[in-house]
PDB file of C-alpha atoms in Angstrom:
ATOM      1  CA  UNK A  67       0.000   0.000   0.000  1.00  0.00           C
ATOM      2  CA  UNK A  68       2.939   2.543   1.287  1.00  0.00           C
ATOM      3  CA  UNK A  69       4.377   1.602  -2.433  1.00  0.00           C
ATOM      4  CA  UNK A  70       1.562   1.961  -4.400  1.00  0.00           C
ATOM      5  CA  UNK A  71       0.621   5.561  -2.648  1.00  0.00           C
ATOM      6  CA  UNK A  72       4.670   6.267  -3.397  1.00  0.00           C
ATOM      7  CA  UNK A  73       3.852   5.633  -6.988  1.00  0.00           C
ATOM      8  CA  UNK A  74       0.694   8.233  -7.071  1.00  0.00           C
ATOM      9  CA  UNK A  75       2.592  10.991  -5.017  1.00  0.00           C
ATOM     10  CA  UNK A  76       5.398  10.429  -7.928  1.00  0.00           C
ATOM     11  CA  UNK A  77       3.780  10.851 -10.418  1.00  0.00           C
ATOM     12  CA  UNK A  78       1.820  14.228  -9.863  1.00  0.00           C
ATOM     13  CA  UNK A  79       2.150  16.963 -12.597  1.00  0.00           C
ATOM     14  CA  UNK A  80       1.532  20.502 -11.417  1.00  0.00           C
ATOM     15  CA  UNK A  81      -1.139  22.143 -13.857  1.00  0.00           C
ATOM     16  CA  UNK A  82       0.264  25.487 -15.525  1.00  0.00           C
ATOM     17  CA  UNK A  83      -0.257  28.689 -13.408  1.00  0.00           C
ATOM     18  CA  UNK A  84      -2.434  30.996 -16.224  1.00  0.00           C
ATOM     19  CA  UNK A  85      -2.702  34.387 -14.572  1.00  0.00           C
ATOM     20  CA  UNK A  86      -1.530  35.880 -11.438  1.00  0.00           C
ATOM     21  CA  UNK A  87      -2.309  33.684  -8.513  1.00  0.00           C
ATOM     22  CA  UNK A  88      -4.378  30.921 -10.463  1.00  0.00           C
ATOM     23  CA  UNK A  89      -2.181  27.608  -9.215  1.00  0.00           C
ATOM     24  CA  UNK A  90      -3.924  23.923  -9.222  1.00  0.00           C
ATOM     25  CA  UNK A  91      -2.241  20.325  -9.494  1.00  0.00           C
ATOM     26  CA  UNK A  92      -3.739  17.080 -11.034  1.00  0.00           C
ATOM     27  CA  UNK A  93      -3.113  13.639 -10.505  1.00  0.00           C
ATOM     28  CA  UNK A  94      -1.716  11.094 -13.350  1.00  0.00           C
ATOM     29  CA  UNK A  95      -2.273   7.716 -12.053  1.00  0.00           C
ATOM     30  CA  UNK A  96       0.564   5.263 -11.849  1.00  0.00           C
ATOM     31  CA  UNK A  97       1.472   2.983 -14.887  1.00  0.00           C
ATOM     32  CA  UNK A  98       0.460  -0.273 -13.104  1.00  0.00           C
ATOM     33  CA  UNK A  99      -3.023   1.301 -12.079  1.00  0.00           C
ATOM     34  CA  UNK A 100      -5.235   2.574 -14.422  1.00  0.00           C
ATOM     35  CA  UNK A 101      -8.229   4.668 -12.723  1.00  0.00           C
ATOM     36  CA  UNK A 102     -12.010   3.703 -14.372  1.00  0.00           C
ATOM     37  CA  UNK A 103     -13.956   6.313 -15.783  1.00  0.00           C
ATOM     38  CA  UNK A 104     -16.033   6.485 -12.887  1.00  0.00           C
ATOM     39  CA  UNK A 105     -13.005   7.362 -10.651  1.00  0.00           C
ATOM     40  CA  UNK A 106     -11.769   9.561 -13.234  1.00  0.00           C
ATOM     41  CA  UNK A 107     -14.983  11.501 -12.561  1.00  0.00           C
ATOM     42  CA  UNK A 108     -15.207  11.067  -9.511  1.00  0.00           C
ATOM     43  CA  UNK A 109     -11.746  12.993  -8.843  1.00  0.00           C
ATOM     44  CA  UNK A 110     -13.387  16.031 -11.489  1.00  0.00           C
ATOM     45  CA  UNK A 111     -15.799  16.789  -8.999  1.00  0.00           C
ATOM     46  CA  UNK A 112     -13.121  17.777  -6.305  1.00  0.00           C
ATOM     47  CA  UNK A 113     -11.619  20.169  -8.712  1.00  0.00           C
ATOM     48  CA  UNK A 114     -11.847  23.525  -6.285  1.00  0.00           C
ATOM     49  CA  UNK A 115     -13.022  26.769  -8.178  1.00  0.00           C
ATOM     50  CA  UNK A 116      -9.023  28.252  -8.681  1.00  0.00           C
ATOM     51  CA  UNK A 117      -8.160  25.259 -10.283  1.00  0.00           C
ATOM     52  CA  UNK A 118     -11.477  24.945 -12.533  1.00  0.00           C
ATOM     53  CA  UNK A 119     -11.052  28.713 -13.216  1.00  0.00           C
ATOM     54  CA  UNK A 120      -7.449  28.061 -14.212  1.00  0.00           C
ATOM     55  CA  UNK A 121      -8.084  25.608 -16.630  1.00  0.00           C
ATOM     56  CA  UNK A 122     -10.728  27.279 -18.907  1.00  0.00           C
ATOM     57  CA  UNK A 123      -8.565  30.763 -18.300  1.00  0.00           C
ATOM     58  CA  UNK A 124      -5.689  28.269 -20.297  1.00  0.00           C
ATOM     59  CA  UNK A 125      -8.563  28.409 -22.671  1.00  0.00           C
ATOM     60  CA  UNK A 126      -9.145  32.294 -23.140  1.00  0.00           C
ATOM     61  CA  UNK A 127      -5.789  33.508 -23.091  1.00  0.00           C
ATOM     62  CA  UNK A 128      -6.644  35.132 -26.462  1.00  0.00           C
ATOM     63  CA  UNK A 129      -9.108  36.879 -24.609  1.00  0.00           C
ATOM     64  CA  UNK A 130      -6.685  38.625 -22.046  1.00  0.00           C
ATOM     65  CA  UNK A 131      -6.103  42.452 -21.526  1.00  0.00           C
ATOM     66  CA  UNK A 132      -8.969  43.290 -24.334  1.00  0.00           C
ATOM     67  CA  UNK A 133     -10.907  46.331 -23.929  1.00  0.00           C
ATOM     68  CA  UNK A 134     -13.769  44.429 -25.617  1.00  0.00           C
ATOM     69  CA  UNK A 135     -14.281  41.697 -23.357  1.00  0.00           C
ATOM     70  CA  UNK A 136     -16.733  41.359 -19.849  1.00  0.00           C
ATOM     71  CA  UNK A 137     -16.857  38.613 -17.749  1.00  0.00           C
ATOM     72  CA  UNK A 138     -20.817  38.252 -16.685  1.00  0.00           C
ATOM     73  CA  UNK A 139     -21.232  35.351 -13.875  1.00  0.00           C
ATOM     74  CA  UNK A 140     -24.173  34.055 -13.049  1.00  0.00           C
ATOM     75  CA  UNK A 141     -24.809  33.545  -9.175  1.00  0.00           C
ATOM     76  CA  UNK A 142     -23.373  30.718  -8.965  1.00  0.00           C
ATOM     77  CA  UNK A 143     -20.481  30.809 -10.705  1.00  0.00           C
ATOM     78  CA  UNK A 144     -19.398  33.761  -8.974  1.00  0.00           C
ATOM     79  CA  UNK A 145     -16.412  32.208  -7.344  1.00  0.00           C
ATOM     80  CA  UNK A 146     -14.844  30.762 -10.995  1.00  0.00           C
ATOM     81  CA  UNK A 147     -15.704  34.361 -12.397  1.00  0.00           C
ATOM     82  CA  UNK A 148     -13.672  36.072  -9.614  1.00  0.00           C
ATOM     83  CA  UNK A 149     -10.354  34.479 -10.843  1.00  0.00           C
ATOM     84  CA  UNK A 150     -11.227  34.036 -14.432  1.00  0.00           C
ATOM     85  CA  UNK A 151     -11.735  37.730 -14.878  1.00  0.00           C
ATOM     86  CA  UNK A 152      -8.411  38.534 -12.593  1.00  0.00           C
ATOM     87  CA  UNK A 153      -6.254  36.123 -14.896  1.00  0.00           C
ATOM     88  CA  UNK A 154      -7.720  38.299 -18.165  1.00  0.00           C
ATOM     89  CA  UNK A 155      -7.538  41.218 -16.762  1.00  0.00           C
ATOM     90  CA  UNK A 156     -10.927  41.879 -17.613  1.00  0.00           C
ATOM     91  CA  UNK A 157     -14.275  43.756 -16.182  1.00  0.00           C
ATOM     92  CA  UNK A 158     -16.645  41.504 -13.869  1.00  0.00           C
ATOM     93  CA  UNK A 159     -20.155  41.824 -13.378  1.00  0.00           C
ATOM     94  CA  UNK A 160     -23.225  39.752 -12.312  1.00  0.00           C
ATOM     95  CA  UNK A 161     -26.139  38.604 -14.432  1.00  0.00           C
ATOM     96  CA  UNK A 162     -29.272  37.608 -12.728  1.00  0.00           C
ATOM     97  CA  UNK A 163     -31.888  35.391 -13.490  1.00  0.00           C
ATOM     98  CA  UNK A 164     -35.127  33.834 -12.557  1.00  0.00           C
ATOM     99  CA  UNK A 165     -36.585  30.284 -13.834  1.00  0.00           C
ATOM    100  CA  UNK A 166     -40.309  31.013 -14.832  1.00  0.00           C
ATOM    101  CA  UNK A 167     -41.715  27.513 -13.806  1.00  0.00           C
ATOM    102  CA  UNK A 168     -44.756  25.898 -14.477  1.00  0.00           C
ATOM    103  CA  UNK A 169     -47.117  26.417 -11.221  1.00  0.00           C
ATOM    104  CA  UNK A 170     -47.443  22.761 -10.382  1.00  0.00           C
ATOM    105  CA  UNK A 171     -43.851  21.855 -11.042  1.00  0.00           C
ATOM    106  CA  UNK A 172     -41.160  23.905  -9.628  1.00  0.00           C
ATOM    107  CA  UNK A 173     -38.339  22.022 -11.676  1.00  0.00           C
ATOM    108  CA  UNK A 174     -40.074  22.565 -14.888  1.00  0.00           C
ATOM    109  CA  UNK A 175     -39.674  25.811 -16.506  1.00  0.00           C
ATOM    110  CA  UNK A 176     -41.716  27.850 -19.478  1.00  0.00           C
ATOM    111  CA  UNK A 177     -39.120  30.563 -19.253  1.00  0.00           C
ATOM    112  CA  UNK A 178     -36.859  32.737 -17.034  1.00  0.00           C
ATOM    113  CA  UNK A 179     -36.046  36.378 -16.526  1.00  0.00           C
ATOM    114  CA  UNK A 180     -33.104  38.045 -16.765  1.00  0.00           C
ATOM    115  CA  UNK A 181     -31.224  40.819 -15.333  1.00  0.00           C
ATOM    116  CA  UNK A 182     -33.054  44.172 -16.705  1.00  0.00           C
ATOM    117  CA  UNK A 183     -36.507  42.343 -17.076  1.00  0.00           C
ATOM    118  CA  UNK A 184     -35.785  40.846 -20.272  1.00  0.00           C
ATOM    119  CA  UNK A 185     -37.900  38.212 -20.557  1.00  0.00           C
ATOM    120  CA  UNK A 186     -36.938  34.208 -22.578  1.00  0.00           C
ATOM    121  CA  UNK A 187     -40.201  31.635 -22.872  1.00  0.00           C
ATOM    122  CA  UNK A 188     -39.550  28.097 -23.689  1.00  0.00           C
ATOM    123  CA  UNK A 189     -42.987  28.104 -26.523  1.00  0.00           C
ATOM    124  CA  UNK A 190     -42.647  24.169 -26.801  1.00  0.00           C
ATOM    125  CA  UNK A 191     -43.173  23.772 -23.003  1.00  0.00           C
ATOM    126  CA  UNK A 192     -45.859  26.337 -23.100  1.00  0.00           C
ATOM    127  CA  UNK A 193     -47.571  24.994 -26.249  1.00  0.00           C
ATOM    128  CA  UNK A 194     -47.528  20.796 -25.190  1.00  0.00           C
ATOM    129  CA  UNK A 195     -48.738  21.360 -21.761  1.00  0.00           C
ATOM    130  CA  UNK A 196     -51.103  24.485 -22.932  1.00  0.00           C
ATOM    131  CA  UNK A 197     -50.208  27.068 -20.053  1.00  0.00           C
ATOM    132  CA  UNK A 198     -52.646  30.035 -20.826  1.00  0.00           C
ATOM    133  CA  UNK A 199     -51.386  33.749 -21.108  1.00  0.00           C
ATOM    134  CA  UNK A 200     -52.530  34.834 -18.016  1.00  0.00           C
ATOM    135  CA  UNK A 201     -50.646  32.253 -15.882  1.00  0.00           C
ATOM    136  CA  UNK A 202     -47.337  33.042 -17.785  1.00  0.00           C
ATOM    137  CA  UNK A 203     -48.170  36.980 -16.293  1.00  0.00           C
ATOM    138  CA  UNK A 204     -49.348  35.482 -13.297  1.00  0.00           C
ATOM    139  CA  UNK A 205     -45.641  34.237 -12.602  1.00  0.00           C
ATOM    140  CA  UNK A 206     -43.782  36.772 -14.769  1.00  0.00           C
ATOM    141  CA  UNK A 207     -44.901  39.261 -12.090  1.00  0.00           C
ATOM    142  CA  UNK A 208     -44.413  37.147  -9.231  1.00  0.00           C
ATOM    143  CA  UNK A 209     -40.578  36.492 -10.286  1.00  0.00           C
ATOM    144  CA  UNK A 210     -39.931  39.739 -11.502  1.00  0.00           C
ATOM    145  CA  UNK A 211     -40.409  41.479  -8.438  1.00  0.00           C
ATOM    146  CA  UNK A 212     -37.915  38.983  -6.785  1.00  0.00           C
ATOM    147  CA  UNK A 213     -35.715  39.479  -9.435  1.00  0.00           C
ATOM    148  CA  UNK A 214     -35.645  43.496  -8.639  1.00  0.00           C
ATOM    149  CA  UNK A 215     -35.183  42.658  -5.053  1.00  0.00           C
ATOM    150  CA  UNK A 216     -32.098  40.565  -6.277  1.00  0.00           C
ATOM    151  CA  UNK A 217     -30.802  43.354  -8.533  1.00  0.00           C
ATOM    152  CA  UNK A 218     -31.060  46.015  -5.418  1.00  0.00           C
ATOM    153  CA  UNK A 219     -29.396  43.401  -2.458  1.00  0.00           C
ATOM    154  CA  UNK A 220     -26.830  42.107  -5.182  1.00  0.00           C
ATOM    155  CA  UNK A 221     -26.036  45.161  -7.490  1.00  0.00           C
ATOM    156  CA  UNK A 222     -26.217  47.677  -5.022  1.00  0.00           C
ATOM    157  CA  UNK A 223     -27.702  50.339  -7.563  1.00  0.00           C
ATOM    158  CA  UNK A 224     -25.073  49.668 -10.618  1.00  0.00           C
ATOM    159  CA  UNK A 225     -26.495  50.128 -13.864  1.00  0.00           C
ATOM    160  CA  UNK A 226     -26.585  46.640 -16.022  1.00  0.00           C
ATOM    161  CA  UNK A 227     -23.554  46.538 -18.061  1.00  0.00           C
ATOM    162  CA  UNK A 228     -23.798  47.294 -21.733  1.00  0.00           C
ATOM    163  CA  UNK A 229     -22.550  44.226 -24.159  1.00  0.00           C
ATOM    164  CA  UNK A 230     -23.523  45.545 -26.868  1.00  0.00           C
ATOM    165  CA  UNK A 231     -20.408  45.309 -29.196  1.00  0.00           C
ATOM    166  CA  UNK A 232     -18.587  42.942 -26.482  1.00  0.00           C
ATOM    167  CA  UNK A 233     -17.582  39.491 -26.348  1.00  0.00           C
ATOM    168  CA  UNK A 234     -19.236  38.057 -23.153  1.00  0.00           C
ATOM    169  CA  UNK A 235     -17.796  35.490 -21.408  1.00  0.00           C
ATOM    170  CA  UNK A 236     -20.646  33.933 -19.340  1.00  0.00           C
ATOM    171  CA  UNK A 237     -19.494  31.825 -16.351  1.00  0.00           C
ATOM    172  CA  UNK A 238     -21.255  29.327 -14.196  1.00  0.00           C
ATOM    173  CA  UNK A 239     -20.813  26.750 -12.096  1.00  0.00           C
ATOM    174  CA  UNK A 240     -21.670  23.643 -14.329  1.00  0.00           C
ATOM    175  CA  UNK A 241     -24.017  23.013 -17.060  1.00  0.00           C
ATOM    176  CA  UNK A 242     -26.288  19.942 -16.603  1.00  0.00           C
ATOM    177  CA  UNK A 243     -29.747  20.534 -18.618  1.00  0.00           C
ATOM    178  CA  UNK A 244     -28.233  24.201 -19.070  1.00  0.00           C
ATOM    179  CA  UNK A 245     -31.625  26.170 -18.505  1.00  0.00           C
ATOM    180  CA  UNK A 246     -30.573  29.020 -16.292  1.00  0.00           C
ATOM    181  CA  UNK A 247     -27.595  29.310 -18.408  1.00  0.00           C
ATOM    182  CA  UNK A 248     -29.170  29.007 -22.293  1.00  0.00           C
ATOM    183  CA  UNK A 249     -31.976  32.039 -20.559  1.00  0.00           C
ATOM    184  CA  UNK A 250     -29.151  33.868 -19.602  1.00  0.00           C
ATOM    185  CA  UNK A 251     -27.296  33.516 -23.222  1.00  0.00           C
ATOM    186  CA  UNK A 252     -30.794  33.713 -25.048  1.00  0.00           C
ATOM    187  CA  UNK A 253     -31.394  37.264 -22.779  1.00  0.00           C
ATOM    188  CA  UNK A 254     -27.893  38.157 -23.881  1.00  0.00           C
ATOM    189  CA  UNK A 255     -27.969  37.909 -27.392  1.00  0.00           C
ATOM    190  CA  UNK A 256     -31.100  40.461 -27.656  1.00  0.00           C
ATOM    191  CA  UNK A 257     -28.708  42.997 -26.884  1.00  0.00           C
ATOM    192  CA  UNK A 258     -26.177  42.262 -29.313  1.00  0.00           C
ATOM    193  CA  UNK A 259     -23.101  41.363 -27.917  1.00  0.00           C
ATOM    194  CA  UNK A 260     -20.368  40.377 -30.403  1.00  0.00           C
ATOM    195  CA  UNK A 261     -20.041  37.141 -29.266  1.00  0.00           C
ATOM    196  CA  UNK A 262     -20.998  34.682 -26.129  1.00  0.00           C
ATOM    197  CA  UNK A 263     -19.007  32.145 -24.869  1.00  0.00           C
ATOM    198  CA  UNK A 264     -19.659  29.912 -21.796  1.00  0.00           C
ATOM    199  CA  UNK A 265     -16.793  29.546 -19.540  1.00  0.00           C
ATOM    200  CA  UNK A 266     -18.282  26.516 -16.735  1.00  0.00           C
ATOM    201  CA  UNK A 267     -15.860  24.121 -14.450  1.00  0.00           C
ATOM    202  CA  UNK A 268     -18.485  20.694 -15.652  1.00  0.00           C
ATOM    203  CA  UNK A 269     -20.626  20.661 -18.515  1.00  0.00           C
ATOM    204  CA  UNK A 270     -22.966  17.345 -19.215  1.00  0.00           C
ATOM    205  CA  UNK A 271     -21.873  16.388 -22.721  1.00  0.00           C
ATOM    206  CA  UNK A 272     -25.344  16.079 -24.417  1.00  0.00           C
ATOM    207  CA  UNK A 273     -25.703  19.529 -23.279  1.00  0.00           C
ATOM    208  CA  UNK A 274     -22.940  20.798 -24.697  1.00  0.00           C
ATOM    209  CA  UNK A 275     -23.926  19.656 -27.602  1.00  0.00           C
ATOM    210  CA  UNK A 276     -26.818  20.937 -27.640  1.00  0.00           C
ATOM    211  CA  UNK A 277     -26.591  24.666 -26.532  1.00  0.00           C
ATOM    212  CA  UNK A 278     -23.404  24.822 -28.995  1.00  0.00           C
ATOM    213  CA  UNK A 279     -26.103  25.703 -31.262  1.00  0.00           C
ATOM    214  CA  UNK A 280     -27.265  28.949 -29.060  1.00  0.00           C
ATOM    215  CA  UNK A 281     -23.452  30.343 -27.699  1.00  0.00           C
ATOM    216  CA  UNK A 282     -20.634  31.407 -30.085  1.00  0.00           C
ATOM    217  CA  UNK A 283     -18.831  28.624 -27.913  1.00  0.00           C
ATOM    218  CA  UNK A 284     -18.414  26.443 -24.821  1.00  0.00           C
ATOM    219  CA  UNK A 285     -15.264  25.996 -22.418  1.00  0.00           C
ATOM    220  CA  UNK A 286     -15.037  23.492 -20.091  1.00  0.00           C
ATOM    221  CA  UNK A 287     -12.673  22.414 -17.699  1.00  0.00           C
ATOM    222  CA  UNK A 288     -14.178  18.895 -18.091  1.00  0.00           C
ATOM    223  CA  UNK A 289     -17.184  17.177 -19.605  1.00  0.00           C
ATOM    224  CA  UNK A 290     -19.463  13.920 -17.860  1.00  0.00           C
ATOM    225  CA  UNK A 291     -22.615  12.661 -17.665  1.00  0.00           C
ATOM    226  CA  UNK A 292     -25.368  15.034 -15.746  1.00  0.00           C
ATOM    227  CA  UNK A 293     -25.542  12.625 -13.014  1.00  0.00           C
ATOM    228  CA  UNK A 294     -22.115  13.415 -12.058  1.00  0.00           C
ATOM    229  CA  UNK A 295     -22.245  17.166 -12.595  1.00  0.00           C
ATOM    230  CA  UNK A 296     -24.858  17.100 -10.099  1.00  0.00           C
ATOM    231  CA  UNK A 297     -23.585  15.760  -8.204  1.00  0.00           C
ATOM    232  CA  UNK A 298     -20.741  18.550  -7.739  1.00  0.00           C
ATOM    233  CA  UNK A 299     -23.122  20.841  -6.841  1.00  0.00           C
ATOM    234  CA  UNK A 300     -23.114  21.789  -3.151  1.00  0.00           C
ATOM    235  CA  UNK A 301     -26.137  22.435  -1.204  1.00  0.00           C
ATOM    236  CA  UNK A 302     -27.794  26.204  -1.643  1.00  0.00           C
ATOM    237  CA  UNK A 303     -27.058  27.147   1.499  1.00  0.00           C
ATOM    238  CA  UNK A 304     -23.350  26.521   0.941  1.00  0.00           C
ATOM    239  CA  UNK A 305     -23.532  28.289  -2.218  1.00  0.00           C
ATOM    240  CA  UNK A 306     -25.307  31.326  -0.958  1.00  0.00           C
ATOM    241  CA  UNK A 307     -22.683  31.623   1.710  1.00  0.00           C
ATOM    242  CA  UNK A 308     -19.852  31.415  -1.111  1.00  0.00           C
ATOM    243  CA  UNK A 309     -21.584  33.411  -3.373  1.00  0.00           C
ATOM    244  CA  UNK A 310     -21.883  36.339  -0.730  1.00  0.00           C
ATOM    245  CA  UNK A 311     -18.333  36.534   0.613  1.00  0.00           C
ATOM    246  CA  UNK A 312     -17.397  36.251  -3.277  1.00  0.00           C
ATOM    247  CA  UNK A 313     -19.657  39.433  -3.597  1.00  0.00           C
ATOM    248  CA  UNK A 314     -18.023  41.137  -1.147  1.00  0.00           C
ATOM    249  CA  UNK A 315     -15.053  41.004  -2.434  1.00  0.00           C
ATOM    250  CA  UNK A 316     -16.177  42.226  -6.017  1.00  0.00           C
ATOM    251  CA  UNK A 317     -17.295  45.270  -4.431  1.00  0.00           C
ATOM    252  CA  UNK A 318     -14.336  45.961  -2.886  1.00  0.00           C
ATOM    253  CA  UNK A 319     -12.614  46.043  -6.718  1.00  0.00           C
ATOM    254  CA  UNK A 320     -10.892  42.442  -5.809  1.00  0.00           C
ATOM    255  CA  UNK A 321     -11.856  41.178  -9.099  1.00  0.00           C
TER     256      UNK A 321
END
């Protein structure tokens, strides 16, 4: 056992530093063991936020120092965003939004809200189950007035940023059925950016596939089954608590 753990710790390889700061390392399993892909995945999901945001920044570096780029995170990805915007040297800000779910199934959305009221609806959910009008306003009002209280706690005031004639790198923290992201992108893209790329640690593959179609491109630090992804994903109230201190520091200028 003391042998075979010698053999791991050998043969570690340090993954490049990209940016100031941004330092992870990743294990290469010995010659005589060769991990499943299960394990492989398995080992993905400990991947801590520096690490993830160092990889996809080893991605971007075309992106670096340009006056015409803007990092846009969505609440969750808030942590990644921090460092991938420090490594590029490039303007953070926070874009909010709000699934628009069906009113007797709150993990089924028609829709979603962005930051600045801009409103996405999913037609072929609303069409096959036949929501009428006034529901959809029923819970577009409902959703947009927690959205606003969002905007006020989170944004402090700020203006939205303009993308208009930016690339936008939108960052999150993993992309399983990618609905929060693809309302985000689809909200986005009616305010003509010059391009939209999505910058996420884990992506589910079919996804990815899928919402290539919608985003100028995808960057990942890794790609698996949704299952896994998933199961990545902390608890909310661990997230909220992350997201907040993140927060903090963005208003401070620590970006």
């Amino acid at each position: 056992m003391a042998k075979a753990k010698e053999a791991r710790e050998s043969n570690q390889e340090a993954v490049p530093t990209v940016g100031d700061g941004l330092k992870g390392q990743t294990s290469v399993s010995s010659a005589e063991e060769k991990p499943s892909r299960r394990h492989q995945e398995e080992q993905s999901l400990r991947i801590d936020p520096i690490e993830a945001a160092s990889r996809l920044v080893a991605q971007l570096t075309d992106h670096a120092d340009r006056t015409d780029v803007l990092v846009l995170t969505l609440r969750r990805g808030v942590q990644v965003a921090l460092a991938v915007a420090s490594a590029l040297r490039a303007p953070l800000d926070l874009i909010l939004v709000r699934k628009l779910c069906v009113p007797w199934d709150d993990d089924l959305a028609m829709g979603a809200l962005a930051t600045g009221g801009v409103r996405v609806l999913y037609e072929d959910v609303i069409n096959d189950l036949h929501i009428p009008e006034e529901v959809i306003d029923s819970v577009t009002e409902r959703e947009l007035r927690k959205l606003k209280r969002r905007e006020r706690a989170y944004r402090g005031g700020r203006p939205a940023p303009d993308v208009s004639d930016h690339t936008v790198i939108l960052v999150n923290d993993g992309l399983t059925n990618g609905s929060t992201t693809r309302a985000a992108a689809m909200a986005l893209r009616r305010q003509q950016p010059k391009e939209i790329i999505v910058a996420v640690p884990f992506a589910d593959t079919r996804t990815c596939d899928e919402f290539r179609e919608e985003v100028d491109r995808i960057v990942s630090a890794t790609t698996m089954e949704s299952s896994a992804v998933s199961e990545r994903l902390g608890g909310p109230a661990r997230r909220t608590l992350q997201f907040m201190r993140a927060l903090r520091r963005l208003r401070k200028g620590s970006h």
